[in-house]
Amino acid sequence: MPPTPRHEATPPRGTRTRHEAGPGRTPPPGARPVARPVALVTGASSGIGEAVADRFAADGRWRLLLGGRDEERLAEVARRTGGEALRADLAGRAEVERFAAEALEREGRVDALVAAAGIGWAGPFTRMPGDAVDRLIALNLTSVVHLVRLVLPGMVERGVGRVVIIGSMAGRVGVGNEALYAATKGGLLAFADSLRYELAGTRVGVTVVLPGAVETPFFSRRGVPYHREHPRPVPAGRVAEAVWRSAVRGADDVFVPGWLAFPARLHGAVPGFFRAMAKRFG
């Protein structure tokens, strides 16, 4: 049985209320009934994206559109969460455009976009193959930019919505042997910051969730396992909780775990000292 629809007030465009933090916010009493908000999640066939799909499904207020490359796993996640599976490999612009068009055709709108699809590559940059460079940039950065380009105008027109981008601490402080991965995630941070300036007054928000190491297949797929003793990887569900809270309540940069905000600030305040410590302690 589908979740029972909730109620939500729709204030006049430009009116700010305490309920405007996100499209899945709890409605005030006496509001008129409207359709449940739509969340579009990429990378939903595994890892953080799969955990995000589970968390939004547990909320009970969302219609889910789930994108991923692994058709079999994606179908299982869709069955479990009640979402719709939209298989897509977002490494090319044409496929991103097809994916976005199909999502909008299915539901008519996207209220929360969670861009969780991405890949890694570890090793000296001098040894990185050209094909790996192109694919990593295409999936981690270019596909996100194009997908936001395609769904953001509808959010702005309706006067409500949230873009949630899965970034990384690597994009905030840099990581040795992950130079290009860090660059793509850093690019997303600059993209998000710039969008926030453009979207001021529209009631459409942009969040970047910045996790450290996360317990997902990411490390095995990049070919190099996680080897550090500290910090230990956090469960994907913990990141998903931060994503859901951001979509519902609104936020800018969210660190997972929260203590990662300290090294990020340290890097910004005294970059020379931070780099010296990073070289020493790795």
PDB file of N, CA, C and O in Angstrom, residues 16 75 84 113 118 122 136 146 148 199 245 252:
ATOM      1  N   ARG A  16       8.372  33.992   2.855  1.00  0.00           N
ATOM      2  CA  ARG A  16       9.198  33.087   3.635  1.00  0.00           C
ATOM      3  C   ARG A  16       8.446  32.682   4.894  1.00  0.00           C
ATOM      4  O   ARG A  16       7.902  33.526   5.593  1.00  0.00           O
ATOM      5  N   ALA A  75      16.730  -2.519  -9.696  1.00  0.00           N
ATOM      6  CA  ALA A  75      15.363  -3.041  -9.625  1.00  0.00           C
ATOM      7  C   ALA A  75      15.029  -3.514  -8.214  1.00  0.00           C
ATOM      8  O   ALA A  75      13.905  -3.327  -7.728  1.00  0.00           O
ATOM      9  N   GLU A  84      10.698   4.118  -8.551  1.00  0.00           N
ATOM     10  CA  GLU A  84      10.743   3.725  -9.953  1.00  0.00           C
ATOM     11  C   GLU A  84      12.190   3.703 -10.413  1.00  0.00           C
ATOM     12  O   GLU A  84      12.940   4.667 -10.199  1.00  0.00           O
ATOM     13  N   LEU A 113      16.720  16.823  -5.819  1.00  0.00           N
ATOM     14  CA  LEU A 113      17.688  16.057  -6.590  1.00  0.00           C
ATOM     15  C   LEU A 113      18.835  15.682  -5.676  1.00  0.00           C
ATOM     16  O   LEU A 113      19.450  16.551  -5.054  1.00  0.00           O
ATOM     17  N   GLY A 118      28.926   8.472  -8.648  1.00  0.00           N
ATOM     18  CA  GLY A 118      30.318   8.889  -8.782  1.00  0.00           C
ATOM     19  C   GLY A 118      31.259   7.705  -8.678  1.00  0.00           C
ATOM     20  O   GLY A 118      30.859   6.619  -8.242  1.00  0.00           O
ATOM     21  N   ALA A 122      42.527   5.800  -7.554  1.00  0.00           N
ATOM     22  CA  ALA A 122      43.624   6.069  -6.623  1.00  0.00           C
ATOM     23  C   ALA A 122      44.948   5.665  -7.245  1.00  0.00           C
ATOM     24  O   ALA A 122      45.049   4.639  -7.918  1.00  0.00           O
ATOM     25  N   LEU A 136      36.140   9.790 -15.095  1.00  0.00           N
ATOM     26  CA  LEU A 136      35.975  10.302 -13.745  1.00  0.00           C
ATOM     27  C   LEU A 136      35.419  11.729 -13.765  1.00  0.00           C
ATOM     28  O   LEU A 136      34.508  12.063 -13.006  1.00  0.00           O
ATOM     29  N   HIS A 146      25.208  18.945 -15.645  1.00  0.00           N
ATOM     30  CA  HIS A 146      24.155  18.842 -16.646  1.00  0.00           C
ATOM     31  C   HIS A 146      22.815  18.471 -16.016  1.00  0.00           C
ATOM     32  O   HIS A 146      21.767  19.004 -16.401  1.00  0.00           O
ATOM     33  N   VAL A 148      21.754  19.066 -12.942  1.00  0.00           N
ATOM     34  CA  VAL A 148      21.233  20.245 -12.249  1.00  0.00           C
ATOM     35  C   VAL A 148      20.686  21.250 -13.268  1.00  0.00           C
ATOM     36  O   VAL A 148      19.612  21.842 -13.064  1.00  0.00           O
ATOM     37  N   LEU A 199      20.697  31.782  -6.751  1.00  0.00           N
ATOM     38  CA  LEU A 199      19.365  31.350  -6.338  1.00  0.00           C
ATOM     39  C   LEU A 199      18.827  32.120  -5.140  1.00  0.00           C
ATOM     40  O   LEU A 199      17.738  31.813  -4.655  1.00  0.00           O
ATOM     41  N   ARG A 245      17.993  14.924   5.974  1.00  0.00           N
ATOM     42  CA  ARG A 245      17.781  16.118   6.792  1.00  0.00           C
ATOM     43  C   ARG A 245      18.003  17.391   5.977  1.00  0.00           C
ATOM     44  O   ARG A 245      17.289  18.385   6.150  1.00  0.00           O
ATOM     45  N   ASP A 252      23.628  24.103   4.021  1.00  0.00           N
ATOM     46  CA  ASP A 252      24.601  24.384   2.963  1.00  0.00           C
ATOM     47  C   ASP A 252      25.630  23.250   2.902  1.00  0.00           C
ATOM     48  O   ASP A 252      25.417  22.270   2.221  1.00  0.00           O
TER      49      ASP A 252
END
